[in-house]
Amino acid sequence: MQHSKMWSARHFSQQIQRDGDHRSPFQRDKARILHSAAFRRLQAKTQVLGVGMSDFYRTRLTHSLEASQIGQGIAAQLRRKHPELTQGLNLNDTLIEGLCLAHDIGHPPFGHGGEIALHYMMRDHGGFEGNGQTFRIVTKLEPYTPSHGMNLSRRTLLGLVKYPNFIPSLSNLKPAAQMNQAALSHRNIKASDWVPPKGLYECDRNMFNWLIEPLSQDDRELFCHIVASTSEQRQHKTKFKSFDCSIMELADDIAYAIHDLEDAIVMGIVNLQQFEAQIVEPIEDLSDTWLSGHISMLAKKLFSQHHHERKDAIGALVNSFITHIDIARTDPAFQNGLLKYNAVFPAEYEQALALFKQFVFKQVIRKPEIQLLEYKGQQVVMALFEAFSSDPERLLPENTRQRWLVAQNDNNGMRVISDYIAGMTDEFASRLYSNLFIPKSGASPDSIGI
């Protein structure tokens, strides 16, 4: 099935004839991603530390480039370990590279704060979630085609769907604050009350149905399986993803846990004592692995005053995680190989990477200075949404206003406003906020691109 023309098919039939163009479908897909406006905007969107705080910090763009490099490394390792299986699954480096480059293009300005803000403002209109927005950008919004987005091949789209179900079916969070939402001002919105379910938008269901057409009915149902949350403080989750998607997600996790850590070390946000207590000691206790035997030495290099030693340690850590990735079966009931197999860590390396991710989250992302920036971004996004939704025909730029008028026919106008704000960079959103709400800010329509 994975070799079928169905997986290289595109939803919109384009009769493009270019002399001497012999690229594969995945090479075309990667080119469309790389040359898209949505990809370029990642250079000015927050990754972990705020854009503009320093020219050293990683942005969403540099993070995506690093994830892409790691993804290719994973593919090379899996091909060496399982030559017959990877050949049967038609593992393709260009496909993996494209998935890693595109995986974050749906994320809004101001990182998690922007996502929370848009989900709150869209709470009665289908919600907002970064991965769902990525799917929407590549299938509808990016103007490579009139109305089919980048018109990527089916297998590339399958690899981008990390959470194959829909936000309404995955919604479960019911804190007291949501019960009294009408009484809340924007400044009182608690971020933890509005964490979105990770899934797709209901308005994009038809495109998802086209995507999974090649699968058997049993595979479709199992692929979309939801694991119900046992707590009202957590959303329901999906369980499965495709083989290609599993590689992309591991590459993303490694880039976040290891490369983003480097930013925090260089800027003095974390110190060696914290790292030894929260990473080194737990990893040494995990099991007898290469990592457990070398983590203490690597820690000293990470926090060395010599930059080349830190780079050597970062490279060794990334290599250690990449080289231990393997392929495992997901659920034996799956018939299609693209769903039957996933790239996975052995248990001890999965636990080790979780320690790195928790460290970055606790010591960097949850730091009050970073949370103040997230909160500020959250307020900017909610204020912009409130303004545009108050009088869309008056305030939206012309091309967005035309899309809003069309969407009104399907009662989906709020989604167009959400699309517009989600596509902004941090700086563009900040300047637009100043122009709208700060008297004598000096911003002219030309300066904000209207």
Tab-separated table of C-alpha atoms in Angstrom:
chain	number	residue	atom	x	y	z
A	1	MET	CA	0.000	0.000	0.000
A	2	GLN	CA	2.769	2.456	0.879
A	3	HIS	CA	4.144	2.216	-2.693
A	4	SER	CA	0.769	2.998	-4.237
A	5	LYS	CA	0.278	6.092	-6.342
A	6	MET	CA	-2.443	6.960	-3.839
A	7	TRP	CA	0.249	8.122	-1.384
A	8	SER	CA	1.936	10.420	-3.910
A	9	ALA	CA	-1.421	11.829	-5.053
A	10	ARG	CA	-2.397	15.448	-4.483
A	11	HIS	CA	-5.901	16.631	-3.671
A	12	PHE	CA	-5.872	19.309	-6.360
A	13	SER	CA	-4.870	18.225	-9.856
A	14	GLN	CA	-2.365	20.733	-11.217
A	15	GLN	CA	-1.362	20.503	-14.857
A	16	ILE	CA	2.147	21.891	-14.388
A	17	GLN	CA	4.589	21.054	-17.150
A	18	ARG	CA	8.183	22.198	-16.619
A	19	ASP	CA	10.886	21.264	-19.062
A	20	GLY	CA	13.484	18.948	-17.569
A	21	ASP	CA	11.905	18.817	-14.091
A	22	HIS	CA	12.444	15.252	-12.828
A	23	ARG	CA	11.911	15.827	-9.115
A	24	SER	CA	10.109	13.288	-6.967
A	25	PRO	CA	6.814	14.225	-5.243
A	26	PHE	CA	8.688	14.630	-1.934
A	27	GLN	CA	11.282	16.935	-3.502
A	28	ARG	CA	8.444	19.095	-4.799
A	29	ASP	CA	6.802	19.068	-1.368
A	30	LYS	CA	10.001	20.132	0.380
A	31	ALA	CA	10.468	22.981	-2.115
A	32	ARG	CA	6.913	24.213	-1.533
A	33	ILE	CA	7.465	24.172	2.235
A	34	LEU	CA	10.867	25.856	2.051
A	35	HIS	CA	9.661	28.666	-0.218
A	36	SER	CA	6.416	29.347	1.647
A	37	ALA	CA	5.700	32.590	3.513
A	38	ALA	CA	4.600	30.519	6.527
A	39	PHE	CA	8.072	28.956	6.726
A	40	ARG	CA	9.862	32.308	6.376
A	41	ARG	CA	7.822	33.783	9.229
A	42	LEU	CA	9.338	31.239	11.619
A	43	GLN	CA	12.472	33.418	11.670
A	44	ALA	CA	10.545	35.960	13.766
A	45	LYS	CA	8.520	33.644	16.013
A	46	THR	CA	9.454	32.685	19.557
A	47	GLN	CA	10.927	29.224	20.148
A	48	VAL	CA	11.730	29.188	23.878
A	49	LEU	CA	13.313	32.570	24.578
A	50	GLY	CA	11.681	35.700	23.180
A	51	VAL	CA	12.586	36.937	19.715
A	52	GLY	CA	14.619	40.124	20.013
A	53	MET	CA	16.019	39.356	23.485
A	54	SER	CA	19.267	38.350	21.795
A	55	ASP	CA	20.441	37.536	18.283
A	56	PHE	CA	21.891	34.285	19.639
A	57	TYR	CA	18.641	32.600	20.650
A	58	ARG	CA	17.052	29.980	18.496
A	59	THR	CA	13.835	30.988	16.764
A	60	ARG	CA	11.194	28.628	15.393
A	61	LEU	CA	13.116	28.727	12.109
A	62	THR	CA	16.502	27.679	13.469
A	63	HIS	CA	14.803	25.045	15.632
A	64	SER	CA	13.092	23.618	12.524
A	65	LEU	CA	16.383	23.530	10.597
A	66	GLU	CA	18.047	21.663	13.469
A	67	ALA	CA	15.125	19.228	13.702
A	68	SER	CA	15.464	18.619	9.958
A	69	GLN	CA	19.143	17.760	10.299
A	70	ILE	CA	18.385	15.393	13.190
A	71	GLY	CA	15.536	13.793	11.234
A	72	GLN	CA	17.908	12.923	8.396
A	73	GLY	CA	20.306	11.422	10.937
A	74	ILE	CA	17.529	9.248	12.357
A	75	ALA	CA	16.547	8.078	8.868
A	76	ALA	CA	20.157	7.109	8.105
A	77	GLN	CA	20.399	5.115	11.354
A	78	LEU	CA	17.133	3.271	10.766
A	79	ARG	CA	18.129	2.430	7.208
A	80	ARG	CA	21.376	0.916	8.496
A	81	LYS	CA	19.663	-1.079	11.266
A	82	HIS	CA	16.659	-2.283	9.243
A	83	PRO	CA	17.538	-2.159	5.517
A	84	GLU	CA	14.728	-4.441	4.326
A	85	LEU	CA	12.002	-2.918	6.484
A	86	THR	CA	12.911	0.688	5.643
A	87	GLN	CA	13.065	-0.209	1.970
A	88	GLY	CA	9.633	-1.819	2.233
A	89	LEU	CA	8.294	1.304	3.933
A	90	ASN	CA	9.994	3.457	1.284
A	91	LEU	CA	11.713	5.602	3.919
A	92	ASN	CA	12.706	8.833	2.166
A	93	ASP	CA	15.188	11.404	3.493
A	94	THR	CA	13.680	14.299	1.541
A	95	LEU	CA	10.236	13.485	2.945
A	96	ILE	CA	11.578	13.467	6.517
A	97	GLU	CA	13.455	16.705	5.896
A	98	GLY	CA	10.291	18.370	4.595
A	99	LEU	CA	8.208	17.183	7.557
A	100	CYS	CA	10.723	18.564	10.048
A	101	LEU	CA	10.905	21.895	8.232
A	102	ALA	CA	7.097	22.215	8.238
A	103	HIS	CA	6.213	20.829	11.661
A	104	ASP	CA	5.990	24.225	13.424
A	105	ILE	CA	4.562	26.511	10.736
A	106	GLY	CA	1.146	26.562	12.432
A	107	HIS	CA	2.435	27.980	15.695
A	108	PRO	CA	1.188	31.513	16.416
A	109	PRO	CA	3.211	34.519	17.648
A	110	PHE	CA	4.465	34.482	21.247
A	111	GLY	CA	4.749	30.719	21.582
A	112	HIS	CA	2.513	28.983	24.087
A	113	GLY	CA	1.008	32.298	25.228
A	114	GLY	CA	-0.260	33.013	21.734
A	115	GLU	CA	-1.697	29.516	21.406
A	116	ILE	CA	-3.558	29.806	24.720
A	117	ALA	CA	-4.906	33.220	23.705
A	118	LEU	CA	-6.220	32.074	20.336
A	119	HIS	CA	-7.753	28.927	21.807
A	120	TYR	CA	-9.588	31.038	24.392
A	121	MET	CA	-10.854	33.506	21.788
A	122	MET	CA	-11.921	30.594	19.536
A	123	ARG	CA	-13.505	28.593	22.387
A	124	ASP	CA	-16.986	28.849	20.831
A	125	HIS	CA	-15.766	28.596	17.243
A	126	GLY	CA	-13.828	25.326	17.054
A	127	GLY	CA	-10.759	26.167	19.172
A	128	PHE	CA	-7.147	26.717	18.116
A	129	GLU	CA	-4.101	24.434	18.249
A	130	GLY	CA	-0.711	24.810	16.565
A	131	ASN	CA	-0.588	21.383	14.903
A	132	GLY	CA	-4.151	21.745	13.638
A	133	GLN	CA	-3.134	25.112	12.200
A	134	THR	CA	-0.164	23.526	10.431
A	135	PHE	CA	-2.547	21.110	8.691
A	136	ARG	CA	-4.793	24.033	7.744
A	137	ILE	CA	-1.905	26.081	6.330
A	138	VAL	CA	-0.580	23.310	4.084
A	139	THR	CA	-4.032	22.164	2.903
A	140	LYS	CA	-5.847	25.489	2.534
A	141	LEU	CA	-4.145	28.778	3.430
A	142	GLU	CA	-0.679	28.982	1.857
A	143	PRO	CA	-1.312	30.560	-1.567
A	144	TYR	CA	0.532	28.046	-3.731
A	145	THR	CA	-2.888	27.148	-5.184
A	146	PRO	CA	-6.174	29.114	-5.175
A	147	SER	CA	-7.724	27.174	-2.276
A	148	HIS	CA	-5.722	23.991	-1.603
A	149	GLY	CA	-2.730	25.479	0.175
A	150	MET	CA	0.602	23.909	-0.745
A	151	ASN	CA	-1.246	20.934	-2.256
A	152	LEU	CA	1.269	18.493	-0.778
A	153	SER	CA	1.302	14.796	-1.552
A	154	ARG	CA	-0.824	12.555	0.609
A	155	ARG	CA	2.070	10.819	2.378
A	156	THR	CA	3.634	14.159	3.342
A	157	LEU	CA	0.300	15.270	4.794
A	158	LEU	CA	0.014	11.995	6.705
A	159	GLY	CA	3.444	12.642	8.194
A	160	LEU	CA	2.382	16.099	9.404
A	161	VAL	CA	-0.690	14.853	11.289
A	162	LYS	CA	0.618	14.252	14.808
A	163	TYR	CA	-2.879	14.028	16.325
A	164	PRO	CA	-5.380	12.332	13.988
A	165	ASN	CA	-8.718	13.395	15.466
A	166	PHE	CA	-10.720	16.562	15.990
A	167	ILE	CA	-10.681	19.162	18.751
A	168	PRO	CA	-14.375	18.761	19.752
A	169	SER	CA	-13.874	14.998	20.288
A	170	LEU	CA	-10.683	15.581	22.279
A	171	SER	CA	-11.992	18.366	24.545
A	172	ASN	CA	-12.222	17.434	28.212
A	173	LEU	CA	-10.795	20.309	30.280
A	174	LYS	CA	-13.483	21.595	32.653
A	175	PRO	CA	-11.944	23.835	35.338
A	176	ALA	CA	-14.113	26.224	37.326
A	177	ALA	CA	-12.758	29.177	35.353
A	178	GLN	CA	-14.313	27.808	32.168
A	179	MET	CA	-17.678	27.575	33.872
A	180	ASN	CA	-17.567	31.331	34.555
A	181	GLN	CA	-15.878	32.445	31.354
A	182	ALA	CA	-18.384	35.241	30.709
A	183	ALA	CA	-17.229	37.016	33.871
A	184	LEU	CA	-13.527	36.879	33.014
A	185	SER	CA	-11.588	39.813	31.656
A	186	HIS	CA	-8.680	38.967	29.381
A	187	ARG	CA	-6.201	39.811	32.106
A	188	ASN	CA	-7.724	37.163	34.353
A	189	ILE	CA	-7.390	34.285	31.895
A	190	LYS	CA	-5.302	31.554	33.511
A	191	ALA	CA	-3.172	29.800	30.911
A	192	SER	CA	-3.473	26.337	32.472
A	193	ASP	CA	-7.280	26.535	32.164
A	194	TRP	CA	-7.118	26.933	28.385
A	195	VAL	CA	-4.561	24.394	27.172
A	196	PRO	CA	-6.046	23.268	23.834
A	197	PRO	CA	-6.647	19.631	22.923
A	198	LYS	CA	-4.042	18.502	20.402
A	199	GLY	CA	-5.963	17.792	17.229
A	200	LEU	CA	-7.441	19.040	13.962
A	201	TYR	CA	-10.212	21.548	13.288
A	202	GLU	CA	-13.688	20.276	12.519
A	203	CYS	CA	-13.843	22.610	9.506
A	204	ASP	CA	-10.924	20.668	7.956
A	205	ARG	CA	-12.592	17.263	8.288
A	206	ASN	CA	-13.182	16.815	4.548
A	207	MET	CA	-9.477	17.201	3.825
A	208	PHE	CA	-8.562	14.714	6.545
A	209	ASN	CA	-11.105	12.230	5.159
A	210	TRP	CA	-9.449	12.530	1.740
A	211	LEU	CA	-6.045	12.002	3.356
A	212	ILE	CA	-6.947	8.657	4.948
A	213	GLU	CA	-8.906	7.295	1.959
A	214	PRO	CA	-6.206	4.713	1.041
A	215	LEU	CA	-6.510	3.097	4.495
A	216	SER	CA	-8.918	0.262	5.216
A	217	GLN	CA	-11.948	1.101	7.334
A	218	ASP	CA	-10.427	-0.768	10.293
A	219	ASP	CA	-7.134	1.133	9.964
A	220	ARG	CA	-8.951	4.459	9.788
A	221	GLU	CA	-10.873	3.786	12.965
A	222	LEU	CA	-7.831	2.547	14.867
A	223	PHE	CA	-5.645	5.423	13.606
A	224	CYS	CA	-8.161	7.933	14.997
A	225	HIS	CA	-8.494	6.136	18.351
A	226	ILE	CA	-8.784	8.444	21.376
A	227	VAL	CA	-7.352	7.666	24.811
A	228	ALA	CA	-9.810	9.180	27.283
A	229	SER	CA	-8.350	11.286	30.080
A	230	THR	CA	-9.069	10.126	33.633
A	231	SER	CA	-8.826	13.717	34.920
A	232	GLU	CA	-10.970	16.746	34.187
A	233	GLN	CA	-7.755	18.766	34.329
A	234	ARG	CA	-6.372	17.127	31.160
A	235	GLN	CA	-7.602	16.821	27.589
A	236	HIS	CA	-8.221	13.527	25.814
A	237	LYS	CA	-5.388	12.380	23.518
A	238	THR	CA	-4.865	10.491	20.291
A	239	LYS	CA	-2.672	7.402	20.410
A	240	PHE	CA	-1.230	6.739	16.954
A	241	LYS	CA	0.804	8.480	14.266
A	242	SER	CA	2.398	7.368	10.996
A	243	PHE	CA	5.931	6.001	10.672
A	244	ASP	CA	7.207	9.195	9.042
A	245	CYS	CA	5.534	11.341	11.687
A	246	SER	CA	7.169	9.336	14.483
A	247	ILE	CA	10.625	10.167	13.066
A	248	MET	CA	9.736	13.851	12.776
A	249	GLU	CA	8.445	13.935	16.348
A	250	LEU	CA	11.595	12.312	17.772
A	251	ALA	CA	13.728	14.814	15.840
A	252	ASP	CA	11.624	17.663	17.229
A	253	ASP	CA	11.973	16.354	20.786
A	254	ILE	CA	15.761	15.975	20.528
A	255	ALA	CA	16.143	19.477	19.057
A	256	TYR	CA	13.988	20.952	21.829
A	257	ALA	CA	15.588	19.042	24.699
A	258	ILE	CA	19.250	19.344	23.681
A	259	HIS	CA	19.707	22.302	21.326
A	260	ASP	CA	17.307	24.640	23.146
A	261	LEU	CA	19.114	23.771	26.368
A	262	GLU	CA	22.259	25.299	24.858
A	263	ASP	CA	20.582	28.724	24.689
A	264	ALA	CA	19.769	28.576	28.384
A	265	ILE	CA	23.321	27.524	29.313
A	266	VAL	CA	24.999	30.255	27.287
A	267	MET	CA	22.706	32.959	28.672
A	268	GLY	CA	23.329	31.814	32.254
A	269	ILE	CA	19.707	30.840	32.902
A	270	VAL	CA	20.708	27.403	34.259
A	271	ASN	CA	23.816	26.279	36.138
A	272	LEU	CA	25.866	23.102	36.535
A	273	GLN	CA	24.537	22.315	40.027
A	274	GLN	CA	20.925	22.315	38.792
A	275	PHE	CA	21.885	20.187	35.803
A	276	GLU	CA	23.735	17.630	37.928
A	277	ALA	CA	20.868	17.300	40.400
A	278	GLN	CA	18.051	17.079	37.842
A	279	ILE	CA	19.740	15.373	34.871
A	280	VAL	CA	23.088	13.759	35.701
A	281	GLU	CA	22.142	11.885	38.876
A	282	PRO	CA	18.795	10.514	37.602
A	283	ILE	CA	20.383	9.383	34.303
A	284	GLU	CA	23.255	7.660	36.119
A	285	ASP	CA	20.613	5.761	38.114
A	286	LEU	CA	18.627	4.704	35.036
A	287	SER	CA	20.655	1.810	33.657
A	288	ASP	CA	24.024	0.805	32.269
A	289	THR	CA	23.980	2.737	28.971
A	290	TRP	CA	26.586	4.792	27.122
A	291	LEU	CA	24.745	7.914	28.215
A	292	SER	CA	24.674	6.996	31.909
A	293	GLY	CA	28.410	6.316	31.803
A	294	HIS	CA	29.303	9.610	30.095
A	295	ILE	CA	26.686	12.117	31.314
A	296	SER	CA	28.834	13.447	34.174
A	297	MET	CA	31.728	14.214	31.838
A	298	LEU	CA	29.366	15.734	29.259
A	299	ALA	CA	27.813	17.964	31.918
A	300	LYS	CA	31.174	19.523	32.717
A	301	LYS	CA	31.797	20.151	29.033
A	302	LEU	CA	28.323	21.664	28.614
A	303	PHE	CA	29.061	24.266	31.271
A	304	SER	CA	32.682	24.823	30.255
A	305	GLN	CA	33.887	28.330	29.488
A	306	HIS	CA	35.310	26.959	26.233
A	307	HIS	CA	32.660	27.073	23.517
A	308	HIS	CA	34.175	24.221	21.528
A	309	GLU	CA	33.794	21.897	24.528
A	310	ARG	CA	30.110	22.802	24.849
A	311	LYS	CA	29.596	22.147	21.145
A	312	ASP	CA	31.336	18.787	21.462
A	313	ALA	CA	29.036	17.829	24.359
A	314	ILE	CA	25.903	18.936	22.475
A	315	GLY	CA	26.958	16.865	19.463
A	316	ALA	CA	27.685	13.812	21.617
A	317	LEU	CA	24.294	14.039	23.331
A	318	VAL	CA	22.396	14.388	20.051
A	319	ASN	CA	24.366	11.495	18.537
A	320	SER	CA	23.664	9.300	21.565
A	321	PHE	CA	19.908	9.774	21.234
A	322	ILE	CA	19.850	9.391	17.444
A	323	THR	CA	21.903	6.188	17.381
A	324	HIS	CA	19.684	4.428	19.924
A	325	ILE	CA	16.420	4.958	18.012
A	326	ASP	CA	14.877	1.781	16.656
A	327	ILE	CA	11.709	0.627	14.892
A	328	ALA	CA	8.866	-1.067	16.786
A	329	ARG	CA	5.395	-2.299	15.951
A	330	THR	CA	2.542	-0.071	17.105
A	331	ASP	CA	-0.652	-2.141	17.145
A	332	PRO	CA	-0.711	-5.565	15.469
A	333	ALA	CA	-4.219	-4.844	14.194
A	334	PHE	CA	-2.913	-2.255	11.719
A	335	GLN	CA	-2.768	-3.524	8.133
A	336	ASN	CA	-0.847	-0.648	6.532
A	337	GLY	CA	2.891	-0.607	7.185
A	338	LEU	CA	2.988	3.180	7.524
A	339	LEU	CA	0.816	2.820	10.634
A	340	LYS	CA	2.074	-0.584	11.782
A	341	TYR	CA	5.598	0.703	12.541
A	342	ASN	CA	6.974	3.688	14.462
A	343	ALA	CA	10.456	4.947	15.270
A	344	VAL	CA	10.970	4.658	19.038
A	345	PHE	CA	13.525	5.073	21.803
A	346	PRO	CA	14.435	2.170	24.083
A	347	ALA	CA	12.868	2.781	27.502
A	348	GLU	CA	15.990	4.132	29.210
A	349	TYR	CA	16.626	6.684	26.440
A	350	GLU	CA	12.973	7.731	26.413
A	351	GLN	CA	13.253	8.364	30.161
A	352	ALA	CA	16.538	10.228	29.705
A	353	LEU	CA	15.126	12.546	27.047
A	354	ALA	CA	12.085	13.153	29.247
A	355	LEU	CA	14.468	14.370	31.961
A	356	PHE	CA	16.050	16.837	29.524
A	357	LYS	CA	12.627	18.082	28.377
A	358	GLN	CA	11.415	18.498	31.960
A	359	PHE	CA	14.595	20.399	32.808
A	360	VAL	CA	14.102	22.876	29.947
A	361	PHE	CA	10.436	23.264	30.890
A	362	LYS	CA	10.985	23.802	34.621
A	363	GLN	CA	14.211	25.789	34.579
A	364	VAL	CA	13.665	27.853	31.436
A	365	ILE	CA	10.088	28.012	30.189
A	366	ARG	CA	8.516	28.280	33.669
A	367	LYS	CA	10.982	30.956	34.728
A	368	PRO	CA	9.033	34.105	35.755
A	369	GLU	CA	10.864	36.305	33.239
A	370	ILE	CA	9.820	33.992	30.377
A	371	GLN	CA	6.279	33.634	31.718
A	372	LEU	CA	5.931	37.431	31.865
A	373	LEU	CA	6.739	37.552	28.143
A	374	GLU	CA	4.257	34.748	27.432
A	375	TYR	CA	1.562	36.548	29.411
A	376	LYS	CA	2.284	39.793	27.578
A	377	GLY	CA	2.025	38.004	24.223
A	378	GLN	CA	-1.200	36.366	25.379
A	379	GLN	CA	-2.692	39.814	26.077
A	380	VAL	CA	-1.545	41.199	22.715
A	381	VAL	CA	-3.146	38.327	20.795
A	382	MET	CA	-6.464	38.508	22.691
A	383	ALA	CA	-6.665	42.277	22.232
A	384	LEU	CA	-6.013	41.990	18.487
A	385	PHE	CA	-8.628	39.253	18.146
A	386	GLU	CA	-11.195	41.306	20.067
A	387	ALA	CA	-10.551	44.344	17.881
A	388	PHE	CA	-10.773	42.521	14.549
A	389	SER	CA	-13.837	40.502	15.543
A	390	SER	CA	-15.631	43.667	16.699
A	391	ASP	CA	-15.744	45.082	13.158
A	392	PRO	CA	-14.015	42.791	10.635
A	393	GLU	CA	-15.170	44.617	7.497
A	394	ARG	CA	-13.668	47.830	8.811
A	395	LEU	CA	-10.397	46.630	10.347
A	396	LEU	CA	-9.177	43.575	8.438
A	397	PRO	CA	-6.749	44.068	5.515
A	398	GLU	CA	-8.409	43.715	2.118
A	399	ASN	CA	-7.426	40.134	1.195
A	400	THR	CA	-8.309	38.837	4.691
A	401	ARG	CA	-11.578	40.799	4.611
A	402	GLN	CA	-12.545	39.081	1.355
A	403	ARG	CA	-11.866	35.661	2.877
A	404	TRP	CA	-13.877	36.655	5.949
A	405	LEU	CA	-16.862	37.635	3.768
A	406	VAL	CA	-16.766	34.239	2.016
A	407	ALA	CA	-16.372	32.371	5.313
A	408	GLN	CA	-19.392	34.140	6.757
A	409	ASN	CA	-21.535	32.043	4.421
A	410	ASP	CA	-20.446	28.964	6.406
A	411	ASN	CA	-20.536	30.799	9.750
A	412	ASN	CA	-16.756	30.398	9.872
A	413	GLY	CA	-15.644	34.025	9.904
A	414	MET	CA	-13.907	33.770	13.266
A	415	ARG	CA	-11.606	31.097	11.857
A	416	VAL	CA	-10.398	33.580	9.232
A	417	ILE	CA	-9.576	36.122	11.968
A	418	SER	CA	-7.752	33.380	13.873
A	419	ASP	CA	-5.831	32.430	10.706
A	420	TYR	CA	-4.779	36.050	10.203
A	421	ILE	CA	-3.457	36.532	13.742
A	422	ALA	CA	-1.824	33.072	13.897
A	423	GLY	CA	0.212	33.940	10.804
A	424	MET	CA	1.717	37.062	12.375
A	425	THR	CA	5.277	37.226	13.659
A	426	ASP	CA	5.900	38.420	17.210
A	427	GLU	CA	7.130	41.806	15.979
A	428	PHE	CA	4.279	42.356	13.518
A	429	ALA	CA	1.678	41.584	16.196
A	430	SER	CA	3.394	43.940	18.666
A	431	ARG	CA	3.522	46.799	16.159
A	432	LEU	CA	-0.095	46.255	15.173
A	433	TYR	CA	-1.100	46.311	18.843
A	434	SER	CA	0.742	49.624	19.321
A	435	ASN	CA	-0.917	51.094	16.263
A	436	LEU	CA	-4.377	50.097	17.499
A	437	PHE	CA	-4.189	50.785	21.203
A	438	ILE	CA	-1.328	53.150	22.082
A	439	PRO	CA	-2.030	56.837	21.328
A	440	LYS	CA	0.703	58.613	19.360
A	441	SER	CA	2.674	55.399	18.962
A	442	GLY	CA	3.981	56.725	15.655
A	443	ALA	CA	3.136	53.563	13.706
A	444	SER	CA	1.771	54.248	10.223
A	445	PRO	CA	-0.252	51.829	8.096
A	446	ASP	CA	2.778	51.383	5.825
A	447	SER	CA	5.016	50.442	8.740
A	448	ILE	CA	2.796	47.518	9.734
A	449	GLY	CA	2.188	46.235	6.244
A	450	ILE	CA	-1.446	47.265	5.820
